[in-house]
Amino acid sequence: GAGVSQSPSNKVTEKGKDVELRCDPISGHTALYWYRQRLGQGLEFLIYFQGNSAPDKSGLPSDRFSAERTGESVSTLTIQRTQQEDSAVYLCASSLPSPYEQYFGPGTRLTVT
Amino acid sequence: KQEVTQIPAALSVPEGENLVLNCSFTDSAIYNLQWFRQDPGKGLTSLLLIQSSQREQTSGRLNASLDKSSGRSTLYIAASQPGDSATYLCAVADSNYQLIWGAGTKLIIKP
């Protein structure tokens, strides 16, 4: 079946602009996660959605970052007033409950100039 | 705070050799542990998941073990092939199902 998809695959934006990144999880997966990977660094957790529960936003680095999810489908990660340090690959994953094995999308490479 | 360490950071071996990648974690209260591979310019591919109650998982030439009490996991790759060249990442899931990641081991298999 179809895996996790993300769009766009690449995004170049000017400092100060807002960007929206999209994630389509695997159908039926109730959990959805966003991670960030800066060049040469490890992955950082950003936010986690599970069903209709309140999302776990503990990994969001600042109030410029927000994310929404429509039911158990599409999620959008929004970064407002982008900064150069936001440049990274943003990865989305989804999973079924137990054992919560996460399947990743190809990522969105964001470059802030 | 959970910390995940992977050793070595890089490894280069001739084709056909068996090899072991190591992962250690500081807090044994994990939900599960996953091994992934990451190819340049591509996303992450899940290789194996070991639940906290399990000791090992096998898939083809890959075998992953988990020793929660000592905070260690190993990924064993048998009869390595050039196509196995990639960065291998270990991640542990906490009680909130968030993955905490190691920095990875960059593996090169020389033909």
PDB file of C-alpha atoms in Angstrom:
ATOM      1  CA  GLY A   1       0.000   0.000   0.000  1.00  0.00           C
ATOM      2  CA  ALA A   2       0.957   3.651  -0.134  1.00  0.00           C
ATOM      3  CA  GLY A   3       3.520   4.850   2.346  1.00  0.00           C
ATOM      4  CA  VAL A   4       3.828   8.171   4.113  1.00  0.00           C
ATOM      5  CA  SER A   5       4.039  11.031   1.645  1.00  0.00           C
ATOM      6  CA  GLN A   6       5.278  14.561   2.185  1.00  0.00           C
ATOM      7  CA  SER A   7       5.129  17.708   0.122  1.00  0.00           C
ATOM      8  CA  PRO A   8       6.888  19.630  -1.119  1.00  0.00           C
ATOM      9  CA  SER A   9      10.054  17.573  -1.390  1.00  0.00           C
ATOM     10  CA  ASN A  10      12.130  20.740  -1.468  1.00  0.00           C
ATOM     11  CA  LYS A  11      11.316  24.272  -0.381  1.00  0.00           C
ATOM     12  CA  VAL A  12      13.508  27.339  -0.637  1.00  0.00           C
ATOM     13  CA  THR A  13      12.200  30.422   1.120  1.00  0.00           C
ATOM     14  CA  GLU A  14      13.430  33.819   2.136  1.00  0.00           C
ATOM     15  CA  LYS A  15      14.096  34.630   5.755  1.00  0.00           C
ATOM     16  CA  GLY A  16      10.979  36.016   7.398  1.00  0.00           C
ATOM     17  CA  LYS A  17       8.468  34.225   5.171  1.00  0.00           C
ATOM     18  CA  ASP A  18       6.006  31.607   6.422  1.00  0.00           C
ATOM     19  CA  VAL A  19       6.058  28.034   5.115  1.00  0.00           C
ATOM     20  CA  GLU A  20       3.669  25.093   5.282  1.00  0.00           C
ATOM     21  CA  LEU A  21       4.812  21.509   5.060  1.00  0.00           C
ATOM     22  CA  ARG A  22       2.353  18.700   4.447  1.00  0.00           C
ATOM     23  CA  CYS A  23       2.285  15.083   5.546  1.00  0.00           C
ATOM     24  CA  ASP A  24      -0.100  12.345   4.402  1.00  0.00           C
ATOM     25  CA  PRO A  25       0.198   9.369   6.750  1.00  0.00           C
ATOM     26  CA  ILE A  26      -0.449   5.756   5.923  1.00  0.00           C
ATOM     27  CA  SER A  27      -4.183   5.149   5.870  1.00  0.00           C
ATOM     28  CA  GLY A  28      -5.426   3.870   9.206  1.00  0.00           C
ATOM     29  CA  HIS A  29      -2.418   5.021  11.190  1.00  0.00           C
ATOM     30  CA  THR A  30      -3.705   6.876  14.208  1.00  0.00           C
ATOM     31  CA  ALA A  31      -0.373   8.293  15.342  1.00  0.00           C
ATOM     32  CA  LEU A  32       1.597  10.930  13.445  1.00  0.00           C
ATOM     33  CA  TYR A  33       4.974  12.446  14.307  1.00  0.00           C
ATOM     34  CA  TRP A  34       7.092  15.308  13.021  1.00  0.00           C
ATOM     35  CA  TYR A  35      10.886  15.327  13.339  1.00  0.00           C
ATOM     36  CA  ARG A  36      13.620  17.663  12.170  1.00  0.00           C
ATOM     37  CA  GLN A  37      17.116  16.776  11.016  1.00  0.00           C
ATOM     38  CA  ARG A  38      19.620  19.549  10.597  1.00  0.00           C
ATOM     39  CA  LEU A  39      22.603  18.970   8.342  1.00  0.00           C
ATOM     40  CA  GLY A  40      25.060  16.613   9.976  1.00  0.00           C
ATOM     41  CA  GLN A  41      22.971  16.253  13.112  1.00  0.00           C
ATOM     42  CA  GLY A  42      20.622  13.710  14.586  1.00  0.00           C
ATOM     43  CA  LEU A  43      16.851  13.737  14.440  1.00  0.00           C
ATOM     44  CA  GLU A  44      14.913  15.933  16.839  1.00  0.00           C
ATOM     45  CA  PHE A  45      11.338  15.230  17.867  1.00  0.00           C
ATOM     46  CA  LEU A  46       8.941  18.111  17.216  1.00  0.00           C
ATOM     47  CA  ILE A  47       5.323  17.057  17.766  1.00  0.00           C
ATOM     48  CA  TYR A  48       3.145  13.938  18.120  1.00  0.00           C
ATOM     49  CA  PHE A  49      -0.549  13.419  17.343  1.00  0.00           C
ATOM     50  CA  GLN A  50      -2.492  10.409  18.584  1.00  0.00           C
ATOM     51  CA  GLY A  51      -6.087  10.087  17.443  1.00  0.00           C
ATOM     52  CA  ASN A  52      -8.270  12.830  18.877  1.00  0.00           C
ATOM     53  CA  SER A  53      -6.067  13.425  21.910  1.00  0.00           C
ATOM     54  CA  ALA A  54      -4.333  16.743  22.481  1.00  0.00           C
ATOM     55  CA  PRO A  55      -1.021  16.707  20.626  1.00  0.00           C
ATOM     56  CA  ASP A  56       2.312  16.459  22.417  1.00  0.00           C
ATOM     57  CA  LYS A  57       4.003  19.700  21.404  1.00  0.00           C
ATOM     58  CA  SER A  58       6.938  19.383  23.779  1.00  0.00           C
ATOM     59  CA  GLY A  59       9.524  19.278  21.005  1.00  0.00           C
ATOM     60  CA  LEU A  60       8.524  22.422  19.149  1.00  0.00           C
ATOM     61  CA  PRO A  61      11.550  24.751  19.337  1.00  0.00           C
ATOM     62  CA  SER A  62       9.662  28.041  19.435  1.00  0.00           C
ATOM     63  CA  ASP A  63       6.216  29.583  19.110  1.00  0.00           C
ATOM     64  CA  ARG A  64       6.951  30.160  15.424  1.00  0.00           C
ATOM     65  CA  PHE A  65       6.308  26.452  14.915  1.00  0.00           C
ATOM     66  CA  SER A  66       2.819  24.990  14.925  1.00  0.00           C
ATOM     67  CA  ALA A  67       1.144  21.900  13.527  1.00  0.00           C
ATOM     68  CA  GLU A  68      -2.363  20.722  12.878  1.00  0.00           C
ATOM     69  CA  ARG A  69      -3.898  17.425  11.982  1.00  0.00           C
ATOM     70  CA  THR A  70      -7.314  16.830  10.471  1.00  0.00           C
ATOM     71  CA  GLY A  71      -8.802  13.817  12.224  1.00  0.00           C
ATOM     72  CA  GLU A  72      -6.546  10.876  11.537  1.00  0.00           C
ATOM     73  CA  SER A  73      -5.347  12.081   8.166  1.00  0.00           C
ATOM     74  CA  VAL A  74      -3.309  14.948   6.784  1.00  0.00           C
ATOM     75  CA  SER A  75      -1.044  17.051   8.978  1.00  0.00           C
ATOM     76  CA  THR A  76       0.449  20.456   8.264  1.00  0.00           C
ATOM     77  CA  LEU A  77       3.544  21.850   9.960  1.00  0.00           C
ATOM     78  CA  THR A  78       3.719  25.635   9.763  1.00  0.00           C
ATOM     79  CA  ILE A  79       6.804  27.701  10.423  1.00  0.00           C
ATOM     80  CA  GLN A  80       6.209  31.434  10.709  1.00  0.00           C
ATOM     81  CA  ARG A  81       8.826  34.117  10.113  1.00  0.00           C
ATOM     82  CA  THR A  82      11.406  31.559   9.053  1.00  0.00           C
ATOM     83  CA  GLN A  83      15.006  31.921  10.208  1.00  0.00           C
ATOM     84  CA  GLN A  84      18.154  30.471   8.685  1.00  0.00           C
ATOM     85  CA  GLU A  85      18.486  28.034  11.585  1.00  0.00           C
ATOM     86  CA  ASP A  86      15.181  26.497  10.497  1.00  0.00           C
ATOM     87  CA  SER A  87      16.948  25.043   7.456  1.00  0.00           C
ATOM     88  CA  ALA A  88      16.703  21.285   7.818  1.00  0.00           C
ATOM     89  CA  VAL A  89      14.975  18.189   6.534  1.00  0.00           C
ATOM     90  CA  TYR A  90      11.561  17.850   8.127  1.00  0.00           C
ATOM     91  CA  LEU A  91      10.439  14.255   8.446  1.00  0.00           C
ATOM     92  CA  CYS A  92       6.982  12.924   9.127  1.00  0.00           C
ATOM     93  CA  ALA A  93       6.166   9.437  10.409  1.00  0.00           C
ATOM     94  CA  SER A  94       3.001   7.527  11.201  1.00  0.00           C
ATOM     95  CA  SER A  95       2.219   4.388  13.149  1.00  0.00           C
ATOM     96  CA  LEU A  96      -0.516   2.110  14.371  1.00  0.00           C
ATOM     97  CA  PRO A  97      -1.055   1.812  18.111  1.00  0.00           C
ATOM     98  CA  SER A  98       1.066  -0.933  19.672  1.00  0.00           C
ATOM     99  CA  PRO A  99       3.785  -1.575  18.851  1.00  0.00           C
ATOM    100  CA  TYR A 100       4.013   1.993  17.508  1.00  0.00           C
ATOM    101  CA  GLU A 101       6.423   1.054  14.749  1.00  0.00           C
ATOM    102  CA  GLN A 102       7.056   4.315  12.932  1.00  0.00           C
ATOM    103  CA  TYR A 103       7.131   4.545   9.150  1.00  0.00           C
ATOM    104  CA  PHE A 104       8.744   7.609   7.666  1.00  0.00           C
ATOM    105  CA  GLY A 105       8.049   9.770   4.667  1.00  0.00           C
ATOM    106  CA  PRO A 106      10.827  10.996   2.346  1.00  0.00           C
ATOM    107  CA  GLY A 107      11.029  14.355   4.081  1.00  0.00           C
ATOM    108  CA  THR A 108      10.881  17.982   3.030  1.00  0.00           C
ATOM    109  CA  ARG A 109      14.201  19.742   2.636  1.00  0.00           C
ATOM    110  CA  LEU A 110      13.723  23.349   3.755  1.00  0.00           C
ATOM    111  CA  THR A 111      16.314  25.966   2.899  1.00  0.00           C
ATOM    112  CA  VAL A 112      15.951  29.457   4.330  1.00  0.00           C
ATOM    113  CA  THR A 113      18.051  32.038   2.491  1.00  0.00           C
TER     114      THR A 113
ATOM    115  CA  LYS B   1      16.848  12.333  30.303  1.00  0.00           C
ATOM    116  CA  GLN B   2      17.257   9.472  27.843  1.00  0.00           C
ATOM    117  CA  GLU B   3      20.444   9.524  25.786  1.00  0.00           C
ATOM    118  CA  VAL B   4      21.224   7.167  22.929  1.00  0.00           C
ATOM    119  CA  THR B   5      24.777   6.506  21.776  1.00  0.00           C
ATOM    120  CA  GLN B   6      25.916   4.596  18.742  1.00  0.00           C
ATOM    121  CA  ILE B   7      29.364   3.159  18.284  1.00  0.00           C
ATOM    122  CA  PRO B   8      31.221   3.267  15.986  1.00  0.00           C
ATOM    123  CA  ALA B   9      30.352   6.510  14.216  1.00  0.00           C
ATOM    124  CA  ALA B  10      31.696   5.058  10.980  1.00  0.00           C
ATOM    125  CA  LEU B  11      32.685   1.617   9.783  1.00  0.00           C
ATOM    126  CA  SER B  12      34.206   0.382   6.543  1.00  0.00           C
ATOM    127  CA  VAL B  13      34.469  -3.355   5.858  1.00  0.00           C
ATOM    128  CA  PRO B  14      35.028  -5.588   2.823  1.00  0.00           C
ATOM    129  CA  GLU B  15      32.067  -7.215   1.187  1.00  0.00           C
ATOM    130  CA  GLY B  16      31.070 -10.554   2.664  1.00  0.00           C
ATOM    131  CA  GLU B  17      32.061  -9.842   6.245  1.00  0.00           C
ATOM    132  CA  ASN B  18      29.714 -10.134   9.174  1.00  0.00           C
ATOM    133  CA  LEU B  19      29.503  -7.026  11.325  1.00  0.00           C
ATOM    134  CA  VAL B  20      27.946  -5.642  14.476  1.00  0.00           C
ATOM    135  CA  LEU B  21      26.662  -2.154  15.151  1.00  0.00           C
ATOM    136  CA  ASN B  22      26.177  -1.056  18.735  1.00  0.00           C
ATOM    137  CA  CYS B  23      23.592   1.118  20.412  1.00  0.00           C
ATOM    138  CA  SER B  24      23.402   2.037  24.085  1.00  0.00           C
ATOM    139  CA  PHE B  25      20.800   3.963  26.039  1.00  0.00           C
ATOM    140  CA  THR B  26      20.833   5.436  29.526  1.00  0.00           C
ATOM    141  CA  ASP B  27      17.265   4.807  30.714  1.00  0.00           C
ATOM    142  CA  SER B  28      16.013   1.224  30.589  1.00  0.00           C
ATOM    143  CA  ALA B  29      12.353   2.325  30.774  1.00  0.00           C
ATOM    144  CA  ILE B  30      11.742   2.087  27.054  1.00  0.00           C
ATOM    145  CA  TYR B  31       8.625   1.114  25.130  1.00  0.00           C
ATOM    146  CA  ASN B  32      10.473  -0.274  22.134  1.00  0.00           C
ATOM    147  CA  LEU B  33      13.680   0.091  20.133  1.00  0.00           C
ATOM    148  CA  GLN B  34      13.870   0.496  16.377  1.00  0.00           C
ATOM    149  CA  TRP B  35      16.725   0.211  13.935  1.00  0.00           C
ATOM    150  CA  PHE B  36      16.520   2.256  10.734  1.00  0.00           C
ATOM    151  CA  ARG B  37      18.690   2.807   7.717  1.00  0.00           C
ATOM    152  CA  GLN B  38      19.037   6.173   6.045  1.00  0.00           C
ATOM    153  CA  ASP B  39      20.283   6.469   2.492  1.00  0.00           C
ATOM    154  CA  PRO B  40      21.642   9.825   1.245  1.00  0.00           C
ATOM    155  CA  GLY B  41      18.849  12.069   0.022  1.00  0.00           C
ATOM    156  CA  LYS B  42      16.208   9.547   1.009  1.00  0.00           C
ATOM    157  CA  GLY B  43      13.960   8.982   3.976  1.00  0.00           C
ATOM    158  CA  LEU B  44      14.306   6.495   6.779  1.00  0.00           C
ATOM    159  CA  THR B  45      13.573   2.817   6.316  1.00  0.00           C
ATOM    160  CA  SER B  46      12.513   0.803   9.326  1.00  0.00           C
ATOM    161  CA  LEU B  47      14.587  -2.374   9.614  1.00  0.00           C
ATOM    162  CA  LEU B  48      13.605  -4.003  12.868  1.00  0.00           C
ATOM    163  CA  LEU B  49      11.516  -3.170  15.918  1.00  0.00           C
ATOM    164  CA  ILE B  50      12.074  -4.875  19.250  1.00  0.00           C
ATOM    165  CA  GLN B  51       9.418  -4.446  21.889  1.00  0.00           C
ATOM    166  CA  SER B  52      10.584  -3.941  25.456  1.00  0.00           C
ATOM    167  CA  SER B  53       9.522  -7.481  26.374  1.00  0.00           C
ATOM    168  CA  GLN B  54      11.501  -9.057  23.533  1.00  0.00           C
ATOM    169  CA  ARG B  55      15.155 -10.053  23.342  1.00  0.00           C
ATOM    170  CA  GLU B  56      15.739 -10.128  19.605  1.00  0.00           C
ATOM    171  CA  GLN B  57      14.230  -9.819  16.161  1.00  0.00           C
ATOM    172  CA  THR B  58      15.431 -11.187  12.833  1.00  0.00           C
ATOM    173  CA  SER B  59      14.781 -10.170   9.258  1.00  0.00           C
ATOM    174  CA  GLY B  60      16.771 -11.833   6.521  1.00  0.00           C
ATOM    175  CA  ARG B  61      20.472 -11.140   7.092  1.00  0.00           C
ATOM    176  CA  LEU B  62      19.715  -8.768   9.952  1.00  0.00           C
ATOM    177  CA  ASN B  63      19.438  -9.672  13.614  1.00  0.00           C
ATOM    178  CA  ALA B  64      18.837  -7.158  16.377  1.00  0.00           C
ATOM    179  CA  SER B  65      19.165  -7.907  20.066  1.00  0.00           C
ATOM    180  CA  LEU B  66      17.992  -5.982  23.097  1.00  0.00           C
ATOM    181  CA  ASP B  67      19.294  -6.120  26.661  1.00  0.00           C
ATOM    182  CA  LYS B  68      17.251  -3.588  28.608  1.00  0.00           C
ATOM    183  CA  SER B  69      19.001  -4.167  31.901  1.00  0.00           C
ATOM    184  CA  SER B  70      22.366  -3.162  30.475  1.00  0.00           C
ATOM    185  CA  GLY B  71      20.896  -0.549  28.124  1.00  0.00           C
ATOM    186  CA  ARG B  72      22.290  -2.113  24.981  1.00  0.00           C
ATOM    187  CA  SER B  73      21.179  -3.215  21.551  1.00  0.00           C
ATOM    188  CA  THR B  74      23.186  -4.651  18.700  1.00  0.00           C
ATOM    189  CA  LEU B  75      22.423  -4.934  15.012  1.00  0.00           C
ATOM    190  CA  TYR B  76      24.151  -7.879  13.384  1.00  0.00           C
ATOM    191  CA  ILE B  77      24.495  -7.881   9.600  1.00  0.00           C
ATOM    192  CA  ALA B  78      25.535 -11.179   8.049  1.00  0.00           C
ATOM    193  CA  ALA B  79      27.384 -11.548   4.747  1.00  0.00           C
ATOM    194  CA  SER B  80      27.500  -7.805   4.078  1.00  0.00           C
ATOM    195  CA  GLN B  81      26.874  -6.471   0.566  1.00  0.00           C
ATOM    196  CA  PRO B  82      27.674  -3.103  -1.069  1.00  0.00           C
ATOM    197  CA  GLY B  83      23.933  -2.365  -1.037  1.00  0.00           C
ATOM    198  CA  ASP B  84      24.064  -2.391   2.755  1.00  0.00           C
ATOM    199  CA  SER B  85      26.074   0.839   2.658  1.00  0.00           C
ATOM    200  CA  ALA B  86      24.033   3.466   4.487  1.00  0.00           C
ATOM    201  CA  THR B  87      23.749   5.215   7.822  1.00  0.00           C
ATOM    202  CA  TYR B  88      22.172   3.000  10.471  1.00  0.00           C
ATOM    203  CA  LEU B  89      20.177   4.711  13.188  1.00  0.00           C
ATOM    204  CA  CYS B  90      19.026   3.343  16.508  1.00  0.00           C
ATOM    205  CA  ALA B  91      16.055   4.947  18.257  1.00  0.00           C
ATOM    206  CA  VAL B  92      14.287   4.155  21.518  1.00  0.00           C
ATOM    207  CA  ALA B  93      10.659   4.984  22.174  1.00  0.00           C
ATOM    208  CA  ASP B  94       9.794   6.382  25.581  1.00  0.00           C
ATOM    209  CA  SER B  95       6.466   5.972  27.367  1.00  0.00           C
ATOM    210  CA  ASN B  96       5.037   8.761  25.197  1.00  0.00           C
ATOM    211  CA  TYR B  97       6.078   6.834  22.067  1.00  0.00           C
ATOM    212  CA  GLN B  98       8.499   9.591  21.076  1.00  0.00           C
ATOM    213  CA  LEU B  99      11.670   8.318  19.458  1.00  0.00           C
ATOM    214  CA  ILE B 100      14.989   9.417  20.934  1.00  0.00           C
ATOM    215  CA  TRP B 101      17.715   8.960  18.389  1.00  0.00           C
ATOM    216  CA  GLY B 102      21.348   7.983  18.267  1.00  0.00           C
ATOM    217  CA  ALA B 103      23.661   9.883  15.944  1.00  0.00           C
ATOM    218  CA  GLY B 104      24.034   6.886  13.650  1.00  0.00           C
ATOM    219  CA  THR B 105      26.750   4.647  12.281  1.00  0.00           C
ATOM    220  CA  LYS B 106      27.850   5.332   8.719  1.00  0.00           C
ATOM    221  CA  LEU B 107      28.547   1.960   7.126  1.00  0.00           C
ATOM    222  CA  ILE B 108      30.542   1.482   3.941  1.00  0.00           C
ATOM    223  CA  ILE B 109      30.817  -1.975   2.382  1.00  0.00           C
ATOM    224  CA  LYS B 110      33.717  -2.155  -0.030  1.00  0.00           C
ATOM    225  CA  PRO B 111      33.230  -4.371  -3.112  1.00  0.00           C
TER     226      PRO B 111
END
